[in-house]
């Protein structure tokens, strides 16, 4: 019987202890029957506390000035989330009428 490699360090020296698998090299323990959760994944919420996902349609919750321009994005402007990024502006999206932009999740509402 072959056991899977350690998900943390990819060590092949994994052993079984009751229902858990244990890696002797990095001391990582996991249950092979449980769903794997990516702890590094970004979890973002909109202005109302709803979870956001890539590909969601959102609307702006307040007027936003576009930096380096005299343009103002009005409340209710629609956008589509392309991806999440680390940083102050955590959503990379395509805003209707303005093109690709970076927005903060606290200024959008899920449509």
Coordinates of N, CA and C in Angstrom, one line a residue, residues 35-45 51-54 83-87 90:
X35 N -11.3 17.4 3.1 CA -11.1 18.2 1.9 C -9.9 19.2 2.2
X36 N -9.0 19.3 1.3 CA -7.8 20.2 1.4 C -8.3 21.7 1.3
X37 N -7.9 22.5 2.2 CA -8.2 23.9 2.2 C -7.0 24.7 2.0
X38 N -6.9 25.5 1.0 CA -5.7 26.4 0.8 C -5.8 27.6 1.7
X39 N -4.8 27.6 2.7 CA -4.8 28.6 3.7 C -4.3 29.9 3.2
X40 N -3.6 29.9 2.0 CA -3.0 31.1 1.5 C -4.0 31.8 0.5
X41 N -5.1 31.2 0.3 CA -6.1 31.8 -0.6 C -6.7 33.1 0.0
X42 N -6.9 34.1 -0.8 CA -7.5 35.3 -0.3 C -9.0 35.2 -0.1
X43 N -9.5 35.6 1.0 CA -10.9 35.6 1.3 C -11.3 37.1 1.5
X44 N -12.1 37.6 0.5 CA -12.5 39.0 0.5 C -14.0 39.1 0.6
X45 N -14.4 40.1 1.3 CA -15.9 40.4 1.5 C -16.2 41.8 1.0
X51 N -19.3 37.2 0.7 CA -18.0 36.7 0.2 C -18.0 37.0 -1.3
X52 N -16.8 37.4 -1.8 CA -16.6 37.6 -3.2 C -15.8 36.5 -3.8
X53 N -16.0 36.3 -5.1 CA -15.2 35.2 -5.8 C -14.8 35.8 -7.2
X54 N -13.8 35.3 -7.7 CA -13.3 35.7 -9.0 C -14.4 35.5 -10.1
X83 N -9.5 39.0 -10.9 CA -8.7 38.2 -10.0 C -8.5 39.0 -8.7
X84 N -8.1 38.3 -7.6 CA -7.7 38.9 -6.4 C -6.2 39.1 -6.3
X85 N -5.7 40.1 -5.7 CA -4.3 40.4 -5.5 C -4.0 40.8 -4.1
X86 N -2.8 40.6 -3.6 CA -2.4 41.1 -2.3 C -2.1 42.6 -2.4
X87 N -2.4 43.3 -1.4 CA -2.1 44.8 -1.4 C -3.3 45.6 -0.9
X90 N -7.2 45.4 -3.5 CA -7.2 43.9 -3.5 C -8.0 43.3 -4.6

